[in-house]
mmCIF file of C-alpha atoms and ligand atoms in Angstrom:
data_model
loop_
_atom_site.group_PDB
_atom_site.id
_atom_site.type_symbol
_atom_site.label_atom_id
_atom_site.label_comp_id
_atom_site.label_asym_id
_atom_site.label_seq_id
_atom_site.Cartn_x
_atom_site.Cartn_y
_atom_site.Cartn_z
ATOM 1 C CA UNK A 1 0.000 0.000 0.000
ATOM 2 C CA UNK A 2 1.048 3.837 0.431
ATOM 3 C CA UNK A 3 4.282 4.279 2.231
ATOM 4 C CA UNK A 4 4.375 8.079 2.113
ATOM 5 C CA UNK A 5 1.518 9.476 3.523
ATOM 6 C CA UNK A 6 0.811 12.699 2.885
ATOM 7 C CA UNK A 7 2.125 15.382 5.948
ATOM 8 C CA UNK A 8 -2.013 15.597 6.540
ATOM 9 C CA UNK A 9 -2.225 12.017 7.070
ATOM 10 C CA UNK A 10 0.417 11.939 10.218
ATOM 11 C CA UNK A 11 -0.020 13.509 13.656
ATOM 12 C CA UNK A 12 2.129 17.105 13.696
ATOM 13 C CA UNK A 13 5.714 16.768 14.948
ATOM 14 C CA UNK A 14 4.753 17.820 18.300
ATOM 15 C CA UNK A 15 2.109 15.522 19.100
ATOM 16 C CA UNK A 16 4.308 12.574 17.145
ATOM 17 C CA UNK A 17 7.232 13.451 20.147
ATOM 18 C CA UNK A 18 4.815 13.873 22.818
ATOM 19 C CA UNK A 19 3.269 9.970 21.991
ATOM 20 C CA UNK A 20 6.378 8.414 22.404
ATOM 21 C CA UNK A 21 8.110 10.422 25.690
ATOM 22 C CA UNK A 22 4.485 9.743 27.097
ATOM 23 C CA UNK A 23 5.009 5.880 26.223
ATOM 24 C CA UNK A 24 9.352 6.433 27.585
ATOM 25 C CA UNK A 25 7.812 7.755 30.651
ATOM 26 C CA UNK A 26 4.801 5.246 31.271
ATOM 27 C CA UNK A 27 7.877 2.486 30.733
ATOM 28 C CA UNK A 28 9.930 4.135 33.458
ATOM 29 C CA UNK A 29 6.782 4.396 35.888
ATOM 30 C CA UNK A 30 5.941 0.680 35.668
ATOM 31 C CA UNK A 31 9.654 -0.261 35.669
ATOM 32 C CA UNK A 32 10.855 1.837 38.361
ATOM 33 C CA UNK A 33 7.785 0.720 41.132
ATOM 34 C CA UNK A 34 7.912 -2.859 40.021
ATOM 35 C CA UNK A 35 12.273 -2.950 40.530
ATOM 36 C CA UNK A 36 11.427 -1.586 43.869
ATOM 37 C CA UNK A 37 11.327 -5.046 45.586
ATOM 38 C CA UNK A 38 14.816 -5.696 45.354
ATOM 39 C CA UNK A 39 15.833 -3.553 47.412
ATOM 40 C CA UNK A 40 14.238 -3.701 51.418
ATOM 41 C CA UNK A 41 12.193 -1.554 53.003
ATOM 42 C CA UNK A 42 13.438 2.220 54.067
ATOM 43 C CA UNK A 43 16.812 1.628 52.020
ATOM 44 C CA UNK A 44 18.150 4.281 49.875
ATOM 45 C CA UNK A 45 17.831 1.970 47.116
ATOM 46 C CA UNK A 46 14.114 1.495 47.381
ATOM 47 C CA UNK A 47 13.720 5.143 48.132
ATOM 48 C CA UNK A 48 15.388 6.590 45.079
ATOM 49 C CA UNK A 49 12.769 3.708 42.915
ATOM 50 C CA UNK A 50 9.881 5.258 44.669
ATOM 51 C CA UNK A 51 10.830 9.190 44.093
ATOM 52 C CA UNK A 52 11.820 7.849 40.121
ATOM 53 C CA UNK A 53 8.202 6.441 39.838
ATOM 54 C CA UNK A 54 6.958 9.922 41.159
ATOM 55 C CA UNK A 55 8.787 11.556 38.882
ATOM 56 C CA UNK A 56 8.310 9.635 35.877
ATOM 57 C CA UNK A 57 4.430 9.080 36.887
ATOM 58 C CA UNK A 58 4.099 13.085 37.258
ATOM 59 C CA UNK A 59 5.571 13.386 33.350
ATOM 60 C CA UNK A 60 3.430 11.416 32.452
ATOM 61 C CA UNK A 61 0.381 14.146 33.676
ATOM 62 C CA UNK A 62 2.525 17.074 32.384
ATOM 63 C CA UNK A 63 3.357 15.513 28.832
ATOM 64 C CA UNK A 64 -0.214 14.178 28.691
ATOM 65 C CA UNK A 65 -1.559 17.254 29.410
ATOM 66 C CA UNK A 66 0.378 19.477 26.844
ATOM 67 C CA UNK A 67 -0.747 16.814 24.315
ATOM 68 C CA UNK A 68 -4.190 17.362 25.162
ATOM 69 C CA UNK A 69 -3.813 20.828 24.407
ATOM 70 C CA UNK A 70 -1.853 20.523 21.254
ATOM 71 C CA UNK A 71 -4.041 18.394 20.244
ATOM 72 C CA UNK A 72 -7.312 20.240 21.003
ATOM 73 C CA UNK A 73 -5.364 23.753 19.439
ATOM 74 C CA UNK A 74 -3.991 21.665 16.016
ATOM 75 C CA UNK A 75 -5.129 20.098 13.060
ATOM 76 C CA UNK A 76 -5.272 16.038 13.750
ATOM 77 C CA UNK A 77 -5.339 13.664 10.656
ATOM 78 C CA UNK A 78 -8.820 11.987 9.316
ATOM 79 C CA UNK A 79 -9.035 8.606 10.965
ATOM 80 C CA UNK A 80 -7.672 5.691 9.737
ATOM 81 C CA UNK A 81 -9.443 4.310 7.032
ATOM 82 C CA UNK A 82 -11.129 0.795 8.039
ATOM 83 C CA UNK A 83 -14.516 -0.718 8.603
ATOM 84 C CA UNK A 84 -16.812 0.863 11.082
ATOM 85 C CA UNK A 85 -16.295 -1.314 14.450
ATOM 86 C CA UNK A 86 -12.182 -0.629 13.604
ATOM 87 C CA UNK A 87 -12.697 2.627 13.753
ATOM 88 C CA UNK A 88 -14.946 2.946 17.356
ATOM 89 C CA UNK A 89 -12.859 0.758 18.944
ATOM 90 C CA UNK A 90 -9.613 2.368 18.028
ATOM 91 C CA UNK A 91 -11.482 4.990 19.272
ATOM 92 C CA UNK A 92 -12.018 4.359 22.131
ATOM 93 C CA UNK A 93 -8.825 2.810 23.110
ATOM 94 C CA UNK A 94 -7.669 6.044 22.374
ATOM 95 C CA UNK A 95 -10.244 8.086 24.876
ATOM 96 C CA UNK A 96 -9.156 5.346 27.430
ATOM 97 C CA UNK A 97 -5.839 5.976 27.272
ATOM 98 C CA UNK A 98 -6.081 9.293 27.075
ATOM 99 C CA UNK A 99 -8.098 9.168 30.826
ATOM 100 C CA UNK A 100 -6.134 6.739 32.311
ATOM 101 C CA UNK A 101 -2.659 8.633 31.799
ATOM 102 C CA UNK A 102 -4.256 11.553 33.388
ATOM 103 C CA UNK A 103 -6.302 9.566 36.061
ATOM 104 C CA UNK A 104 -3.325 7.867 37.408
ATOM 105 C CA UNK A 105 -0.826 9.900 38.414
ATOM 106 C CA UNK A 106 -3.872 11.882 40.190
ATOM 107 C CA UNK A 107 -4.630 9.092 42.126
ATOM 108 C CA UNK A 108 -0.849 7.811 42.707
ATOM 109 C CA UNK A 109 -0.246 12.121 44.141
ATOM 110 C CA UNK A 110 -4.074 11.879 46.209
ATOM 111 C CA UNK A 111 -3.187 9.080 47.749
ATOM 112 C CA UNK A 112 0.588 9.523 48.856
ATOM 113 C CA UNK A 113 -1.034 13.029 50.181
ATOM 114 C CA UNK A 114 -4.235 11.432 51.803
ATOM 115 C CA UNK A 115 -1.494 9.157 53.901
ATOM 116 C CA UNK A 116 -0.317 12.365 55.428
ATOM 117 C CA UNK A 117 3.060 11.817 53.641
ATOM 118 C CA UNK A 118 4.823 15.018 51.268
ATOM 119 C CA UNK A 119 5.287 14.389 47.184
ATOM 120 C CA UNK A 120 8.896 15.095 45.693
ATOM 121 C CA UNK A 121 8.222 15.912 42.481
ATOM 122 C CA UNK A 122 11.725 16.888 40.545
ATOM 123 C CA UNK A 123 12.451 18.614 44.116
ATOM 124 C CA UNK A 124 9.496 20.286 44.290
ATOM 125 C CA UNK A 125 7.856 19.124 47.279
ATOM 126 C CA UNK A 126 4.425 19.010 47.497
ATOM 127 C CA UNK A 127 2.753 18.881 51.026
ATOM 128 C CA UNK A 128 -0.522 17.530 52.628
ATOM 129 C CA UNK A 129 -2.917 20.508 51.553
ATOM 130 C CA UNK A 130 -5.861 18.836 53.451
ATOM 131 C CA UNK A 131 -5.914 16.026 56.562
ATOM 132 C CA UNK A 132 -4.850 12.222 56.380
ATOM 133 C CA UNK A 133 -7.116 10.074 55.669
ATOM 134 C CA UNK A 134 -6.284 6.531 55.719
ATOM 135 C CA UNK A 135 -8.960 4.704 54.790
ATOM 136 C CA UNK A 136 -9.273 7.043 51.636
ATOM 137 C CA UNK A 137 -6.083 6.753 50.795
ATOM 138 C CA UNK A 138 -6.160 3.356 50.847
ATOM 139 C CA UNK A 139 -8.864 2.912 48.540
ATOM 140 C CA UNK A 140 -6.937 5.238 45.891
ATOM 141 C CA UNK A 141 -3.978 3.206 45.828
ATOM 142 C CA UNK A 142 -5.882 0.271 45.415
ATOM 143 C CA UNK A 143 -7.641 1.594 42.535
ATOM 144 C CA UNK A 144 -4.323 2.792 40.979
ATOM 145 C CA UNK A 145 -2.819 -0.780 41.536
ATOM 146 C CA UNK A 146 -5.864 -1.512 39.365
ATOM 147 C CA UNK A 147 -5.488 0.735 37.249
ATOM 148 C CA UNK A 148 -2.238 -0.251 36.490
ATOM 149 C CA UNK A 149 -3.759 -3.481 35.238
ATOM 150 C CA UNK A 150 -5.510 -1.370 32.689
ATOM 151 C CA UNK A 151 -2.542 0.472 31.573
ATOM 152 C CA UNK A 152 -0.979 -3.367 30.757
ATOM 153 C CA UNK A 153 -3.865 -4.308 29.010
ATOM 154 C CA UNK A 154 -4.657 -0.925 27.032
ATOM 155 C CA UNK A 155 -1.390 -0.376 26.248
ATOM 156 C CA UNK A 156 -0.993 -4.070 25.225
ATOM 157 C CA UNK A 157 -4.197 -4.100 23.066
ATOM 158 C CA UNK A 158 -3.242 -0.769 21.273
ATOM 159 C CA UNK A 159 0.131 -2.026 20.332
ATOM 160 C CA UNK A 160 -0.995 -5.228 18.848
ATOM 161 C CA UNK A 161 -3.694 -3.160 16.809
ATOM 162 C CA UNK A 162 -0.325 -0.947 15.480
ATOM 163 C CA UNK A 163 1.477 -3.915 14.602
ATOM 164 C CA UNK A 164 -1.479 -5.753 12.993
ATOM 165 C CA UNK A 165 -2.296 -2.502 10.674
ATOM 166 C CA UNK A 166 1.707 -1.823 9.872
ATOM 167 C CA UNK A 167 2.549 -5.458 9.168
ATOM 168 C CA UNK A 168 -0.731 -7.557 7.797
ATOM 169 C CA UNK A 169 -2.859 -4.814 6.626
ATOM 170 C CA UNK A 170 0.532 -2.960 5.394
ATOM 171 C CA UNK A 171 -1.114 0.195 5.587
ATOM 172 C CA UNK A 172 1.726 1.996 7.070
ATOM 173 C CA UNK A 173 0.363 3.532 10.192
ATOM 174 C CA UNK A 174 3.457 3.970 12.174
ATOM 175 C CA UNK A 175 4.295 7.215 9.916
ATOM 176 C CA UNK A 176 1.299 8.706 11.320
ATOM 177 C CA UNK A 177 3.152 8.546 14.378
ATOM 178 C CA UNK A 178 7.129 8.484 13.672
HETATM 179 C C1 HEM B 1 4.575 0.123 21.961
HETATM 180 C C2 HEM B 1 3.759 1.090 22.232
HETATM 181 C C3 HEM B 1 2.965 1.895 21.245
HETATM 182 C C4 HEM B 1 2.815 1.775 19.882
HETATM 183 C C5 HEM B 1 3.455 0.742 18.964
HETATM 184 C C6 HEM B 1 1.902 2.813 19.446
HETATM 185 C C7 HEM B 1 1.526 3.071 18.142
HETATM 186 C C8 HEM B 1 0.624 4.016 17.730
HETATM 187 C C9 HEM B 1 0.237 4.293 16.362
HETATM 188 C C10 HEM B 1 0.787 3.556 15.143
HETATM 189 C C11 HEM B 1 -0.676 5.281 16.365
HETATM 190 C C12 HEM B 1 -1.420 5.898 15.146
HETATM 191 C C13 HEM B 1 -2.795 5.287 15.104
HETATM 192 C C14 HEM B 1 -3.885 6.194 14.620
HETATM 193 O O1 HEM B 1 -3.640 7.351 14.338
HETATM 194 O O2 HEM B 1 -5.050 5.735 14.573
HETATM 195 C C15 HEM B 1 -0.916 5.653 17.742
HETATM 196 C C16 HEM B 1 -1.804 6.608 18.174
HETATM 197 C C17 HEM B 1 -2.109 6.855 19.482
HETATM 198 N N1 HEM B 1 -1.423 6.348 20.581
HETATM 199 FE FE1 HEM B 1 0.033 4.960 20.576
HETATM 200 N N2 HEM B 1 1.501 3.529 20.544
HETATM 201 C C18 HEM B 1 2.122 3.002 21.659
HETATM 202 C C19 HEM B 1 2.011 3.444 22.962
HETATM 203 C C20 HEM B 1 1.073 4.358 23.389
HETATM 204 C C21 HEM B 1 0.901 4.762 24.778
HETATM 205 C C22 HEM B 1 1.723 4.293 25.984
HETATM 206 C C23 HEM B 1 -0.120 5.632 24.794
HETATM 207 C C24 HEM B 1 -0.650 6.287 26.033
HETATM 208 C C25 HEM B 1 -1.227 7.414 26.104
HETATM 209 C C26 HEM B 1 -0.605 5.796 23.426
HETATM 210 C C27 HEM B 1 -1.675 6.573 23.027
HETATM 211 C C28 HEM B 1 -2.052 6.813 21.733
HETATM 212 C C29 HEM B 1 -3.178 7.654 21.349
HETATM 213 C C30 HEM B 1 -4.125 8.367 22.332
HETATM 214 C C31 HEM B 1 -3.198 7.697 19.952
HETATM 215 C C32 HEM B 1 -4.178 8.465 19.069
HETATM 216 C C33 HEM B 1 -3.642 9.841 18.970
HETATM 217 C C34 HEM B 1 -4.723 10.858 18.931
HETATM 218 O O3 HEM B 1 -5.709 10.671 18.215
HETATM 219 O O4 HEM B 1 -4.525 11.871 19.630
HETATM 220 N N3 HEM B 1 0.163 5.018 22.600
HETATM 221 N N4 HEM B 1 -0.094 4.867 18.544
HETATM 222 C C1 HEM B 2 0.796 7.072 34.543
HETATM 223 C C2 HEM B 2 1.487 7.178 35.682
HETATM 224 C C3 HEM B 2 1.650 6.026 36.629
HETATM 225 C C4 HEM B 2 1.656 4.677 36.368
HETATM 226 C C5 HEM B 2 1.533 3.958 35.022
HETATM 227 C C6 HEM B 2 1.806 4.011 37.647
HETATM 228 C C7 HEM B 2 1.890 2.638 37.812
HETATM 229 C C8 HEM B 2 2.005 1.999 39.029
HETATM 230 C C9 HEM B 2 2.181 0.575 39.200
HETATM 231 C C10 HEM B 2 2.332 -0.447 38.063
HETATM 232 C C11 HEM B 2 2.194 0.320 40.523
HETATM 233 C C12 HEM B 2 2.389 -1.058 41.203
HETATM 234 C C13 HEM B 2 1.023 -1.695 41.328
HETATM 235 C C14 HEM B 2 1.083 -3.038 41.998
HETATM 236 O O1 HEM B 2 2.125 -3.401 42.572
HETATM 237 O O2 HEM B 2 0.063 -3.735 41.942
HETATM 238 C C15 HEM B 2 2.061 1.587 41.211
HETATM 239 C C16 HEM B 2 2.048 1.736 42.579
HETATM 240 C C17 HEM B 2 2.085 2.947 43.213
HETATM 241 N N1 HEM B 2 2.118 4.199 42.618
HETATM 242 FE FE1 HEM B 2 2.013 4.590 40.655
HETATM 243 N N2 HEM B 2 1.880 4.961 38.632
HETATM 244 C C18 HEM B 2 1.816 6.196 38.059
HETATM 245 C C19 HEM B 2 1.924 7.414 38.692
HETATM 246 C C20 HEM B 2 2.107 7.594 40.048
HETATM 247 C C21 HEM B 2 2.316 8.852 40.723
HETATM 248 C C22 HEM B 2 2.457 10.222 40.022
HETATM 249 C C23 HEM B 2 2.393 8.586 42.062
HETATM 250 C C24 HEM B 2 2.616 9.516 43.207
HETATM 251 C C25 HEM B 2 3.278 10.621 43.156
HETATM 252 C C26 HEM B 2 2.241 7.174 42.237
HETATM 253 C C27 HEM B 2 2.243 6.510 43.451
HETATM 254 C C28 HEM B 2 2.174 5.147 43.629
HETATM 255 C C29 HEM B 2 2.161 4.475 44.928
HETATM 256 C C30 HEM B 2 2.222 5.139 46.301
HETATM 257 C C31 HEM B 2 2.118 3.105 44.664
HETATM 258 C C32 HEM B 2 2.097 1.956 45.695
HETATM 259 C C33 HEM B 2 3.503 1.454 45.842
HETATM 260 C C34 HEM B 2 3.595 0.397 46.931
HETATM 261 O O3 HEM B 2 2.948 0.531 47.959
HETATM 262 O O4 HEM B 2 4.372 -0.555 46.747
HETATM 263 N N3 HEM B 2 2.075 6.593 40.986
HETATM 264 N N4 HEM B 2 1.959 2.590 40.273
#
């Protein structure tokens, strides 16, 4: 099929950089929490994992957020061409990714606050603006554990779609992306 798609048929370069540093920093999130069990509790080892996942969680918000924007204030490319249930659930998986980036690193931030505890976020800390509350912020980490579950499977099914399109329906999408 069509291997150069025309410049209206990709994302902008912007919005093409901010997809993958969104996808480096989701990597470094998941990576950095799930290392942290090598290393025992209260060591400086286990520390530095947990301020990394803060920090790469928190880029995740801030890149997420200035794609939302950029995306919302630019031009995006007509959908992939494709039959109709293709299309909505592509879609979709889009939208949900698109809430879940933002959702968790609100929840991870609510709920290290709602334990009473500060948030180091590249040095800047942020403290308790409100009382602890540990029975709420128990709940909130449990639903970003589960939501973490999500971001496997999301991320999982939307990368499997990419592959499918760029090498059985050779249609090329990765340059709407690269
Ligand atoms: C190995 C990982 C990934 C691959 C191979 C991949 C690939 C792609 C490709 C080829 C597209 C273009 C599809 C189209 O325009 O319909 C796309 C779009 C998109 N990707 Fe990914 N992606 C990956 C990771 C991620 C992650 C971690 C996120 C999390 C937010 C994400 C969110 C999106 C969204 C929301 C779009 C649609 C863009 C929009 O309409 O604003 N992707 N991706
Ligand atoms: C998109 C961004 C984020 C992703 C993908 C993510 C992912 C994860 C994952 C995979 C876990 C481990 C879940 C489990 O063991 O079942 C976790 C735990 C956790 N996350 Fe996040 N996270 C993000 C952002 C944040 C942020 C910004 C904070 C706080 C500043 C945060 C705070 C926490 C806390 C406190 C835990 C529990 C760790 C423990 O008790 O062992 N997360 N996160």
């Amino acid at each position: 099929m069509n291997s150069s798609l025309a410049s209206d048929q990709r994302y902008n370069a912007v919005l093409r950089t901010l997809h993958w540093l969104v996808l480096l920093a989701v990597v470094l999130a998941v990576l950095t929490i799930q290392l942290q069990d090598i290393y025992a509790k209260g060591t400086p080892g286990r520390l530095f994992l947990r301020a990394s996942h803060y920090a790469a969680g928190f880029s995740v918000l801030v890149l997420m957020t200035l794609r939302l924007l950029t995306r919302a204030l630019s031009h995006a490319p007509a959908p992939v061409p494709g039959a109709r249930w293709m299309q909505t659930s592509a879609r979709l998986t889009h939208l949900a990714l698109y809430g879940l980036m933002i959702a968790m690193p609100i929840l991870g931030i609510a709920s290290v606050l709602l334990a009473g505890k500060p948030v180091d976020l590249y040095g800047f800390v942020l403290v308790p603006p409100f009382g602890a509350d540990a029975v709420l912020s128990r709940s909130l980490k449990n639903i970003h554990e589960t939501g973490a579950t999500f971001v496997y499977i999301l991320v999982g099914l939307h990368a499997a779609a990419a592959l499918w399109h760029q090498f059985v329906l050779k249609d090329n999408i990765f340059r709407r992306v690269l």
